[in-house]
JSON list of C-alpha atoms in Angstrom, two decimals:
[
{"chain": "O", "resi": 1, "resn": "GLN", "atom": "CA", "xyz": [0.06, 0.09, -0.17]},
{"chain": "O", "resi": 2, "resn": "LYS", "atom": "CA", "xyz": [1.41, 3.40, -1.07]},
{"chain": "O", "resi": 3, "resn": "GLU", "atom": "CA", "xyz": [1.77, 5.99, 1.70]},
{"chain": "O", "resi": 4, "resn": "VAL", "atom": "CA", "xyz": [0.05, 8.69, 0.31]},
{"chain": "O", "resi": 5, "resn": "GLU", "atom": "CA", "xyz": [-3.29, 7.77, -2.52]},
{"chain": "O", "resi": 6, "resn": "GLN", "atom": "CA", "xyz": [-4.46, 10.19, -4.97]},
{"chain": "O", "resi": 7, "resn": "ASP", "atom": "CA", "xyz": [-6.77, 9.74, -7.83]},
{"chain": "O", "resi": 8, "resn": "PRO", "atom": "CA", "xyz": [-5.14, 10.65, -11.16]},
{"chain": "O", "resi": 9, "resn": "GLY", "atom": "CA", "xyz": [-8.04, 11.55, -12.74]},
{"chain": "O", "resi": 10, "resn": "PRO", "atom": "CA", "xyz": [-8.07, 13.27, -15.13]},
{"chain": "O", "resi": 11, "resn": "LEU", "atom": "CA", "xyz": [-10.38, 15.79, -14.31]},
{"chain": "O", "resi": 12, "resn": "SER", "atom": "CA", "xyz": [-12.65, 18.30, -16.35]},
{"chain": "O", "resi": 13, "resn": "VAL", "atom": "CA", "xyz": [-15.01, 21.07, -15.28]},
{"chain": "O", "resi": 14, "resn": "PRO", "atom": "CA", "xyz": [-16.75, 24.18, -16.95]},
{"chain": "O", "resi": 15, "resn": "GLU", "atom": "CA", "xyz": [-15.08, 27.53, -15.74]},
{"chain": "O", "resi": 16, "resn": "GLY", "atom": "CA", "xyz": [-16.68, 28.54, -12.51]},
{"chain": "O", "resi": 17, "resn": "ALA", "atom": "CA", "xyz": [-17.52, 25.16, -11.04]},
{"chain": "O", "resi": 18, "resn": "ILE", "atom": "CA", "xyz": [-16.21, 24.06, -7.61]},
{"chain": "O", "resi": 19, "resn": "VAL", "atom": "CA", "xyz": [-13.16, 21.42, -7.88]},
{"chain": "O", "resi": 20, "resn": "SER", "atom": "CA", "xyz": [-12.66, 19.10, -4.95]},
{"chain": "O", "resi": 21, "resn": "LEU", "atom": "CA", "xyz": [-9.41, 17.04, -5.14]},
{"chain": "O", "resi": 22, "resn": "ASN", "atom": "CA", "xyz": [-8.36, 14.59, -2.69]},
{"chain": "O", "resi": 23, "resn": "CYS", "atom": "CA", "xyz": [-5.72, 12.53, -1.10]},
{"chain": "O", "resi": 24, "resn": "THR", "atom": "CA", "xyz": [-5.98, 9.56, 1.31]},
{"chain": "O", "resi": 25, "resn": "TYR", "atom": "CA", "xyz": [-2.95, 8.16, 3.37]},
{"chain": "O", "resi": 26, "resn": "SER", "atom": "CA", "xyz": [-1.97, 5.23, 5.96]},
{"chain": "O", "resi": 27, "resn": "ASN", "atom": "CA", "xyz": [0.66, 6.95, 8.25]},
{"chain": "O", "resi": 28, "resn": "SER", "atom": "CA", "xyz": [-1.02, 8.39, 11.15]},
{"chain": "O", "resi": 29, "resn": "ALA", "atom": "CA", "xyz": [2.37, 10.31, 11.98]},
{"chain": "O", "resi": 30, "resn": "PHE", "atom": "CA", "xyz": [1.74, 12.54, 8.86]},
{"chain": "O", "resi": 31, "resn": "GLN", "atom": "CA", "xyz": [1.74, 16.08, 10.52]},
{"chain": "O", "resi": 32, "resn": "TYR", "atom": "CA", "xyz": [2.53, 18.86, 7.69]},
{"chain": "O", "resi": 33, "resn": "PHE", "atom": "CA", "xyz": [0.26, 18.83, 4.41]},
{"chain": "O", "resi": 34, "resn": "MET", "atom": "CA", "xyz": [0.51, 20.59, 1.28]},
{"chain": "O", "resi": 35, "resn": "TRP", "atom": "CA", "xyz": [-0.60, 21.23, -1.83]},
{"chain": "O", "resi": 36, "resn": "TYR", "atom": "CA", "xyz": [1.55, 21.29, -5.43]},
{"chain": "O", "resi": 37, "resn": "ARG", "atom": "CA", "xyz": [0.20, 22.82, -8.67]},
{"chain": "O", "resi": 38, "resn": "GLN", "atom": "CA", "xyz": [2.49, 21.65, -11.66]},
{"chain": "O", "resi": 39, "resn": "TYR", "atom": "CA", "xyz": [1.72, 23.39, -14.41]},
{"chain": "O", "resi": 40, "resn": "SER", "atom": "CA", "xyz": [2.71, 21.58, -18.27]},
{"chain": "O", "resi": 41, "resn": "ARG", "atom": "CA", "xyz": [6.08, 21.62, -18.84]},
{"chain": "O", "resi": 42, "resn": "LYS", "atom": "CA", "xyz": [7.35, 23.22, -15.15]},
{"chain": "O", "resi": 43, "resn": "GLY", "atom": "CA", "xyz": [8.35, 21.94, -11.79]},
{"chain": "O", "resi": 44, "resn": "PRO", "atom": "CA", "xyz": [5.98, 22.19, -9.21]},
{"chain": "O", "resi": 45, "resn": "GLU", "atom": "CA", "xyz": [5.29, 24.82, -7.24]},
{"chain": "O", "resi": 46, "resn": "LEU", "atom": "CA", "xyz": [3.98, 24.89, -3.24]},
{"chain": "O", "resi": 47, "resn": "LEU", "atom": "CA", "xyz": [0.38, 26.13, -3.53]},
{"chain": "O", "resi": 48, "resn": "MET", "atom": "CA", "xyz": [-1.11, 25.62, 0.84]},
{"chain": "O", "resi": 49, "resn": "TYR", "atom": "CA", "xyz": [0.42, 24.02, 3.22]},
{"chain": "O", "resi": 50, "resn": "THR", "atom": "CA", "xyz": [-1.71, 23.04, 6.36]},
{"chain": "O", "resi": 51, "resn": "TYR", "atom": "CA", "xyz": [-0.36, 21.76, 9.71]},
{"chain": "O", "resi": 52, "resn": "SER", "atom": "CA", "xyz": [-2.10, 18.99, 11.58]},
{"chain": "O", "resi": 53, "resn": "SER", "atom": "CA", "xyz": [-5.84, 19.32, 11.22]},
{"chain": "O", "resi": 54, "resn": "GLY", "atom": "CA", "xyz": [-8.35, 22.19, 10.25]},
{"chain": "O", "resi": 55, "resn": "ASN", "atom": "CA", "xyz": [-9.09, 24.26, 6.99]},
{"chain": "O", "resi": 56, "resn": "LYS", "atom": "CA", "xyz": [-6.93, 27.34, 6.02]},
{"chain": "O", "resi": 57, "resn": "GLU", "atom": "CA", "xyz": [-7.99, 29.02, 3.29]},
{"chain": "O", "resi": 58, "resn": "ASP", "atom": "CA", "xyz": [-6.33, 31.65, 0.60]},
{"chain": "O", "resi": 59, "resn": "GLY", "atom": "CA", "xyz": [-8.24, 33.11, -2.18]},
{"chain": "O", "resi": 60, "resn": "ARG", "atom": "CA", "xyz": [-9.99, 30.89, -3.99]},
{"chain": "O", "resi": 61, "resn": "PHE", "atom": "CA", "xyz": [-8.69, 28.24, -2.36]},
{"chain": "O", "resi": 62, "resn": "THR", "atom": "CA", "xyz": [-9.27, 26.00, 0.69]},
{"chain": "O", "resi": 63, "resn": "ALA", "atom": "CA", "xyz": [-7.18, 23.22, 2.25]},
{"chain": "O", "resi": 64, "resn": "GLN", "atom": "CA", "xyz": [-8.56, 21.04, 4.33]},
{"chain": "O", "resi": 65, "resn": "VAL", "atom": "CA", "xyz": [-6.91, 18.19, 7.00]},
{"chain": "O", "resi": 66, "resn": "ASP", "atom": "CA", "xyz": [-8.90, 15.09, 8.34]},
{"chain": "O", "resi": 67, "resn": "LYS", "atom": "CA", "xyz": [-7.04, 13.26, 10.61]},
{"chain": "O", "resi": 68, "resn": "SER", "atom": "CA", "xyz": [-9.41, 11.19, 11.85]},
{"chain": "O", "resi": 69, "resn": "SER", "atom": "CA", "xyz": [-10.27, 9.59, 8.44]},
{"chain": "O", "resi": 70, "resn": "LYS", "atom": "CA", "xyz": [-6.86, 10.07, 6.69]},
{"chain": "O", "resi": 71, "resn": "TYR", "atom": "CA", "xyz": [-8.02, 12.61, 4.27]},
{"chain": "O", "resi": 72, "resn": "ILE", "atom": "CA", "xyz": [-7.34, 15.68, 2.51]},
{"chain": "O", "resi": 73, "resn": "SER", "atom": "CA", "xyz": [-8.71, 17.86, 0.27]},
{"chain": "O", "resi": 74, "resn": "LEU", "atom": "CA", "xyz": [-8.21, 21.18, -1.58]},
{"chain": "O", "resi": 75, "resn": "PHE", "atom": "CA", "xyz": [-11.41, 22.95, -2.73]},
{"chain": "O", "resi": 76, "resn": "ILE", "atom": "CA", "xyz": [-11.20, 25.30, -5.83]},
{"chain": "O", "resi": 77, "resn": "ARG", "atom": "CA", "xyz": [-13.85, 28.16, -5.82]},
{"chain": "O", "resi": 78, "resn": "ASP", "atom": "CA", "xyz": [-14.75, 30.05, -9.18]},
{"chain": "O", "resi": 79, "resn": "SER", "atom": "CA", "xyz": [-12.47, 27.70, -11.27]},
{"chain": "O", "resi": 80, "resn": "GLN", "atom": "CA", "xyz": [-10.41, 29.24, -13.97]},
{"chain": "O", "resi": 81, "resn": "PRO", "atom": "CA", "xyz": [-9.08, 28.15, -17.06]},
{"chain": "O", "resi": 82, "resn": "SER", "atom": "CA", "xyz": [-5.71, 29.29, -15.29]},
{"chain": "O", "resi": 83, "resn": "ASP", "atom": "CA", "xyz": [-6.04, 26.61, -12.68]},
{"chain": "O", "resi": 84, "resn": "SER", "atom": "CA", "xyz": [-5.41, 23.97, -15.01]},
{"chain": "O", "resi": 85, "resn": "ALA", "atom": "CA", "xyz": [-3.04, 22.09, -13.92]},
{"chain": "O", "resi": 86, "resn": "THR", "atom": "CA", "xyz": [-2.16, 18.72, -11.79]},
{"chain": "O", "resi": 87, "resn": "TYR", "atom": "CA", "xyz": [-1.97, 19.25, -8.24]},
{"chain": "O", "resi": 88, "resn": "LEU", "atom": "CA", "xyz": [-0.04, 16.99, -6.03]},
{"chain": "O", "resi": 89, "resn": "CYS", "atom": "CA", "xyz": [-0.74, 16.15, -2.57]},
{"chain": "O", "resi": 90, "resn": "ALA", "atom": "CA", "xyz": [2.22, 15.94, -0.44]},
{"chain": "O", "resi": 91, "resn": "MET", "atom": "CA", "xyz": [2.74, 15.25, 3.21]},
{"chain": "O", "resi": 92, "resn": "ARG", "atom": "CA", "xyz": [5.66, 14.75, 6.12]},
{"chain": "O", "resi": 93, "resn": "TRP", "atom": "CA", "xyz": [6.22, 13.99, 9.58]},
{"chain": "O", "resi": 94, "resn": "GLY", "atom": "CA", "xyz": [9.14, 14.80, 11.75]},
{"chain": "O", "resi": 95, "resn": "ALA", "atom": "CA", "xyz": [11.86, 17.33, 10.95]},
{"chain": "O", "resi": 96, "resn": "GLY", "atom": "CA", "xyz": [13.67, 15.07, 8.45]},
{"chain": "O", "resi": 97, "resn": "ALA", "atom": "CA", "xyz": [14.78, 16.60, 4.90]},
{"chain": "O", "resi": 98, "resn": "ASN", "atom": "CA", "xyz": [13.64, 13.45, 3.04]},
{"chain": "O", "resi": 99, "resn": "ASN", "atom": "CA", "xyz": [10.35, 12.81, 5.04]},
{"chain": "O", "resi": 100, "resn": "LEU", "atom": "CA", "xyz": [7.99, 14.07, 2.35]},
{"chain": "O", "resi": 101, "resn": "PHE", "atom": "CA", "xyz": [5.64, 11.75, 0.76]},
{"chain": "O", "resi": 102, "resn": "PHE", "atom": "CA", "xyz": [4.32, 12.92, -2.85]},
{"chain": "O", "resi": 103, "resn": "GLY", "atom": "CA", "xyz": [0.75, 11.41, -4.15]},
{"chain": "O", "resi": 104, "resn": "THR", "atom": "CA", "xyz": [0.78, 10.92, -8.17]},
{"chain": "O", "resi": 105, "resn": "GLY", "atom": "CA", "xyz": [-1.28, 13.54, -8.56]},
{"chain": "O", "resi": 106, "resn": "THR", "atom": "CA", "xyz": [-4.63, 14.93, -10.55]},
{"chain": "O", "resi": 107, "resn": "ARG", "atom": "CA", "xyz": [-4.51, 16.88, -13.71]},
{"chain": "O", "resi": 108, "resn": "LEU", "atom": "CA", "xyz": [-7.34, 19.28, -13.91]},
{"chain": "O", "resi": 109, "resn": "THR", "atom": "CA", "xyz": [-8.46, 20.81, -17.08]},
{"chain": "O", "resi": 110, "resn": "VAL", "atom": "CA", "xyz": [-11.11, 23.94, -16.62]},
{"chain": "O", "resi": 111, "resn": "ILE", "atom": "CA", "xyz": [-12.69, 24.38, -19.64]},
{"chain": "O", "resi": 112, "resn": "PRO", "atom": "CA", "xyz": [-13.69, 27.82, -20.90]},
{"chain": "Q", "resi": 1, "resn": "ASP", "atom": "CA", "xyz": [13.00, 35.74, -7.31]},
{"chain": "Q", "resi": 2, "resn": "VAL", "atom": "CA", "xyz": [13.85, 32.55, -6.25]},
{"chain": "Q", "resi": 3, "resn": "LYS", "atom": "CA", "xyz": [15.52, 30.17, -8.58]},
{"chain": "Q", "resi": 4, "resn": "VAL", "atom": "CA", "xyz": [16.41, 26.38, -9.54]},
{"chain": "Q", "resi": 5, "resn": "THR", "atom": "CA", "xyz": [17.39, 25.93, -12.73]},
{"chain": "Q", "resi": 6, "resn": "GLN", "atom": "CA", "xyz": [18.98, 22.64, -15.04]},
{"chain": "Q", "resi": 7, "resn": "SER", "atom": "CA", "xyz": [21.44, 22.58, -17.00]},
{"chain": "Q", "resi": 8, "resn": "SER", "atom": "CA", "xyz": [18.90, 20.73, -19.95]},
{"chain": "Q", "resi": 9, "resn": "ARG", "atom": "CA", "xyz": [15.01, 20.92, -20.89]},
{"chain": "Q", "resi": 10, "resn": "TYR", "atom": "CA", "xyz": [15.66, 17.84, -23.30]},
{"chain": "Q", "resi": 11, "resn": "LEU", "atom": "CA", "xyz": [18.25, 15.43, -23.41]},
{"chain": "Q", "resi": 12, "resn": "VAL", "atom": "CA", "xyz": [18.58, 12.59, -25.45]},
{"chain": "Q", "resi": 13, "resn": "LYS", "atom": "CA", "xyz": [21.10, 9.39, -24.37]},
{"chain": "Q", "resi": 14, "resn": "ARG", "atom": "CA", "xyz": [21.98, 6.57, -25.98]},
{"chain": "Q", "resi": 15, "resn": "THR", "atom": "CA", "xyz": [22.30, 2.81, -23.38]},
{"chain": "Q", "resi": 16, "resn": "GLY", "atom": "CA", "xyz": [25.60, 2.39, -21.91]},
{"chain": "Q", "resi": 17, "resn": "GLU", "atom": "CA", "xyz": [26.37, 6.69, -21.92]},
{"chain": "Q", "resi": 18, "resn": "LYS", "atom": "CA", "xyz": [27.28, 8.56, -18.98]},
{"chain": "Q", "resi": 19, "resn": "VAL", "atom": "CA", "xyz": [24.90, 11.22, -18.36]},
{"chain": "Q", "resi": 20, "resn": "PHE", "atom": "CA", "xyz": [25.10, 14.35, -16.34]},
{"chain": "Q", "resi": 21, "resn": "LEU", "atom": "CA", "xyz": [22.46, 16.34, -14.93]},
{"chain": "Q", "resi": 22, "resn": "GLU", "atom": "CA", "xyz": [23.22, 19.60, -13.28]},
{"chain": "Q", "resi": 23, "resn": "CYS", "atom": "CA", "xyz": [21.07, 21.48, -10.76]},
{"chain": "Q", "resi": 24, "resn": "VAL", "atom": "CA", "xyz": [22.01, 24.92, -9.45]},
{"chain": "Q", "resi": 25, "resn": "GLN", "atom": "CA", "xyz": [20.06, 26.95, -6.67]},
{"chain": "Q", "resi": 26, "resn": "ASP", "atom": "CA", "xyz": [20.51, 30.64, -5.79]},
{"chain": "Q", "resi": 27, "resn": "MET", "atom": "CA", "xyz": [18.79, 30.32, -2.16]},
{"chain": "Q", "resi": 28, "resn": "ASP", "atom": "CA", "xyz": [21.42, 29.15, -0.17]},
{"chain": "Q", "resi": 29, "resn": "HIS", "atom": "CA", "xyz": [19.11, 26.14, 0.79]},
{"chain": "Q", "resi": 30, "resn": "GLU", "atom": "CA", "xyz": [21.16, 23.39, 2.62]},
{"chain": "Q", "resi": 31, "resn": "ASN", "atom": "CA", "xyz": [18.77, 20.84, 1.14]},
{"chain": "Q", "resi": 32, "resn": "MET", "atom": "CA", "xyz": [18.58, 19.62, -2.26]},
{"chain": "Q", "resi": 33, "resn": "PHE", "atom": "CA", "xyz": [17.12, 16.83, -4.07]},
{"chain": "Q", "resi": 34, "resn": "TRP", "atom": "CA", "xyz": [16.54, 14.64, -7.59]},
{"chain": "Q", "resi": 35, "resn": "TYR", "atom": "CA", "xyz": [13.25, 13.05, -8.21]},
{"chain": "Q", "resi": 36, "resn": "ARG", "atom": "CA", "xyz": [12.15, 11.34, -11.03]},
{"chain": "Q", "resi": 37, "resn": "GLN", "atom": "CA", "xyz": [8.31, 12.01, -12.64]},
{"chain": "Q", "resi": 38, "resn": "ASP", "atom": "CA", "xyz": [7.05, 8.92, -14.48]},
{"chain": "Q", "resi": 39, "resn": "PRO", "atom": "CA", "xyz": [2.97, 9.08, -15.12]},
{"chain": "Q", "resi": 40, "resn": "GLY", "atom": "CA", "xyz": [1.25, 7.12, -12.83]},
{"chain": "Q", "resi": 41, "resn": "LEU", "atom": "CA", "xyz": [4.05, 6.63, -10.17]},
{"chain": "Q", "resi": 42, "resn": "GLY", "atom": "CA", "xyz": [4.27, 10.20, -9.26]},
{"chain": "Q", "resi": 43, "resn": "LEU", "atom": "CA", "xyz": [7.46, 11.68, -8.35]},
{"chain": "Q", "resi": 44, "resn": "ARG", "atom": "CA", "xyz": [9.62, 9.46, -6.73]},
{"chain": "Q", "resi": 45, "resn": "LEU", "atom": "CA", "xyz": [13.01, 10.64, -4.71]},
{"chain": "Q", "resi": 46, "resn": "ILE", "atom": "CA", "xyz": [16.59, 9.58, -5.93]},
{"chain": "Q", "resi": 47, "resn": "TYR", "atom": "CA", "xyz": [18.90, 11.22, -3.81]},
{"chain": "Q", "resi": 48, "resn": "PHE", "atom": "CA", "xyz": [19.15, 13.85, -1.75]},
{"chain": "Q", "resi": 49, "resn": "SER", "atom": "CA", "xyz": [21.55, 16.30, 0.10]},
{"chain": "Q", "resi": 50, "resn": "TYR", "atom": "CA", "xyz": [21.44, 18.12, 3.53]},
{"chain": "Q", "resi": 51, "resn": "ASP", "atom": "CA", "xyz": [24.81, 19.90, 3.05]},
{"chain": "Q", "resi": 52, "resn": "VAL", "atom": "CA", "xyz": [27.77, 20.02, 0.72]},
{"chain": "Q", "resi": 53, "resn": "LYS", "atom": "CA", "xyz": [29.42, 16.62, 0.54]},
{"chain": "Q", "resi": 54, "resn": "MET", "atom": "CA", "xyz": [26.92, 15.37, 2.04]},
{"chain": "Q", "resi": 55, "resn": "LYS", "atom": "CA", "xyz": [24.08, 12.50, 0.56]},
{"chain": "Q", "resi": 56, "resn": "GLU", "atom": "CA", "xyz": [21.72, 9.85, 1.14]},
{"chain": "Q", "resi": 57, "resn": "LYS", "atom": "CA", "xyz": [19.80, 7.29, -0.86]},
{"chain": "Q", "resi": 58, "resn": "GLY", "atom": "CA", "xyz": [16.26, 8.36, -1.63]},
{"chain": "Q", "resi": 59, "resn": "ASP", "atom": "CA", "xyz": [13.64, 5.12, -2.95]},
{"chain": "Q", "resi": 60, "resn": "ILE", "atom": "CA", "xyz": [14.87, 4.40, -6.28]},
{"chain": "Q", "resi": 61, "resn": "PRO", "atom": "CA", "xyz": [19.19, 5.09, -6.14]},
{"chain": "Q", "resi": 62, "resn": "GLU", "atom": "CA", "xyz": [19.78, 2.21, -8.00]},
{"chain": "Q", "resi": 63, "resn": "GLY", "atom": "CA", "xyz": [21.81, 3.12, -11.11]},
{"chain": "Q", "resi": 64, "resn": "TYR", "atom": "CA", "xyz": [22.28, 6.64, -9.72]},
{"chain": "Q", "resi": 65, "resn": "SER", "atom": "CA", "xyz": [25.02, 8.59, -8.49]},
{"chain": "Q", "resi": 66, "resn": "VAL", "atom": "CA", "xyz": [25.24, 12.11, -7.14]},
{"chain": "Q", "resi": 67, "resn": "SER", "atom": "CA", "xyz": [27.64, 14.85, -6.40]},
{"chain": "Q", "resi": 68, "resn": "ARG", "atom": "CA", "xyz": [27.84, 17.94, -4.56]},
{"chain": "Q", "resi": 69, "resn": "GLU", "atom": "CA", "xyz": [30.62, 19.43, -4.15]},
{"chain": "Q", "resi": 70, "resn": "LYS", "atom": "CA", "xyz": [29.12, 22.94, -3.65]},
{"chain": "Q", "resi": 71, "resn": "LYS", "atom": "CA", "xyz": [26.45, 24.27, -1.73]},
{"chain": "Q", "resi": 72, "resn": "GLU", "atom": "CA", "xyz": [24.68, 25.63, -4.56]},
{"chain": "Q", "resi": 73, "resn": "ARG", "atom": "CA", "xyz": [24.87, 22.75, -7.14]},
{"chain": "Q", "resi": 74, "resn": "PHE", "atom": "CA", "xyz": [24.33, 19.27, -6.95]},
{"chain": "Q", "resi": 75, "resn": "SER", "atom": "CA", "xyz": [24.61, 17.36, -9.98]},
{"chain": "Q", "resi": 76, "resn": "LEU", "atom": "CA", "xyz": [22.74, 13.54, -10.82]},
{"chain": "Q", "resi": 77, "resn": "ILE", "atom": "CA", "xyz": [25.02, 10.98, -12.71]},
{"chain": "Q", "resi": 78, "resn": "LEU", "atom": "CA", "xyz": [23.69, 8.21, -14.34]},
{"chain": "Q", "resi": 79, "resn": "GLU", "atom": "CA", "xyz": [26.82, 5.88, -14.56]},
{"chain": "Q", "resi": 80, "resn": "SER", "atom": "CA", "xyz": [25.51, 3.93, -17.83]},
{"chain": "Q", "resi": 81, "resn": "ALA", "atom": "CA", "xyz": [22.03, 4.88, -18.91]},
{"chain": "Q", "resi": 82, "resn": "SER", "atom": "CA", "xyz": [19.81, 2.46, -19.51]},
{"chain": "Q", "resi": 83, "resn": "THR", "atom": "CA", "xyz": [16.34, 3.00, -21.42]},
{"chain": "Q", "resi": 84, "resn": "ASN", "atom": "CA", "xyz": [14.33, 2.11, -18.48]},
{"chain": "Q", "resi": 85, "resn": "GLN", "atom": "CA", "xyz": [15.91, 5.41, -17.63]},
{"chain": "Q", "resi": 86, "resn": "THR", "atom": "CA", "xyz": [13.51, 7.60, -19.84]},
{"chain": "Q", "resi": 87, "resn": "SER", "atom": "CA", "xyz": [11.93, 9.82, -17.72]},
{"chain": "Q", "resi": 88, "resn": "MET", "atom": "CA", "xyz": [11.27, 13.06, -16.16]},
{"chain": "Q", "resi": 89, "resn": "TYR", "atom": "CA", "xyz": [14.18, 14.29, -13.73]},
{"chain": "Q", "resi": 90, "resn": "LEU", "atom": "CA", "xyz": [13.04, 17.00, -11.20]},
{"chain": "Q", "resi": 91, "resn": "CYS", "atom": "CA", "xyz": [15.81, 19.08, -9.28]},
{"chain": "Q", "resi": 92, "resn": "ALA", "atom": "CA", "xyz": [15.01, 20.87, -5.71]},
{"chain": "Q", "resi": 93, "resn": "SER", "atom": "CA", "xyz": [16.10, 22.72, -3.06]},
{"chain": "Q", "resi": 94, "resn": "SER", "atom": "CA", "xyz": [14.49, 23.65, 0.64]},
{"chain": "Q", "resi": 95, "resn": "PRO", "atom": "CA", "xyz": [15.75, 24.83, 3.52]},
{"chain": "Q", "resi": 96, "resn": "SER", "atom": "CA", "xyz": [16.44, 23.20, 6.93]},
{"chain": "Q", "resi": 97, "resn": "GLY", "atom": "CA", "xyz": [13.59, 22.85, 9.89]},
{"chain": "Q", "resi": 98, "resn": "THR", "atom": "CA", "xyz": [10.21, 23.22, 9.61]},
{"chain": "Q", "resi": 99, "resn": "GLY", "atom": "CA", "xyz": [11.12, 25.56, 5.97]},
{"chain": "Q", "resi": 100, "resn": "ALA", "atom": "CA", "xyz": [12.06, 21.90, 4.42]},
{"chain": "Q", "resi": 101, "resn": "ASN", "atom": "CA", "xyz": [7.95, 21.72, 3.89]},
{"chain": "Q", "resi": 102, "resn": "GLU", "atom": "CA", "xyz": [8.37, 23.94, 0.98]},
{"chain": "Q", "resi": 103, "resn": "GLN", "atom": "CA", "xyz": [10.75, 22.48, -1.89]},
{"chain": "Q", "resi": 104, "resn": "PHE", "atom": "CA", "xyz": [11.27, 24.48, -4.88]},
{"chain": "Q", "resi": 105, "resn": "PHE", "atom": "CA", "xyz": [11.57, 22.87, -7.77]},
{"chain": "Q", "resi": 106, "resn": "GLY", "atom": "CA", "xyz": [13.76, 23.31, -11.40]},
{"chain": "Q", "resi": 107, "resn": "PRO", "atom": "CA", "xyz": [11.20, 22.61, -14.54]},
{"chain": "Q", "resi": 108, "resn": "GLY", "atom": "CA", "xyz": [13.07, 19.52, -14.97]},
{"chain": "Q", "resi": 109, "resn": "THR", "atom": "CA", "xyz": [15.27, 17.50, -17.72]},
{"chain": "Q", "resi": 110, "resn": "ARG", "atom": "CA", "xyz": [12.94, 15.18, -20.02]},
{"chain": "Q", "resi": 111, "resn": "LEU", "atom": "CA", "xyz": [15.77, 12.70, -21.00]},
{"chain": "Q", "resi": 112, "resn": "THR", "atom": "CA", "xyz": [15.37, 10.06, -23.56]},
{"chain": "Q", "resi": 113, "resn": "VAL", "atom": "CA", "xyz": [17.36, 7.25, -23.18]},
{"chain": "Q", "resi": 114, "resn": "LEU", "atom": "CA", "xyz": [17.61, 4.90, -26.83]}
]
């Protein structure tokens, strides 16, 4: 079983839709939860970062962590064509530099 | 603007060749990483380095080696390239401590081994 599971999609939505992206994980020691966005032919870039459980909002993006269910989500409101990208969840435990585990990524297309 | 640069965007090599992939960061970060990214498999860590001349194996180090002679530069070496090493290679860097949550990635090198 992988440490982090993520539905690869692809996911296509019309412009303005609410998008929900999800990951599940198996290691209850994970404390830091991140979402990276990767545009085509580019490297991933950090979008959101959450410590432990709860919600975090940044503009149209909301990251949600439910540690009891080992489930994290990223919601995108009023989705735009510029949101079309691959979204990777990531999580880590402890202070070690290599303790970062990535999901496989969900490819999102927002259709104008 | 922070930057991680990689020496090549696209590279085509033949089986058995020795391949060097170079990565440079300008953020004075302690940690540097090499990943490969394949469809359906996501990002897999090959090697990482937390200091000059220090290196640690990641999840898939076989067939690869690395070198970090200077803080800003981290090189990935394919000693004898094989077709199963055709992939997208991504370099990343991060500061130490909780700052390690954010890794800054380069644009990637698409390597094809024929």
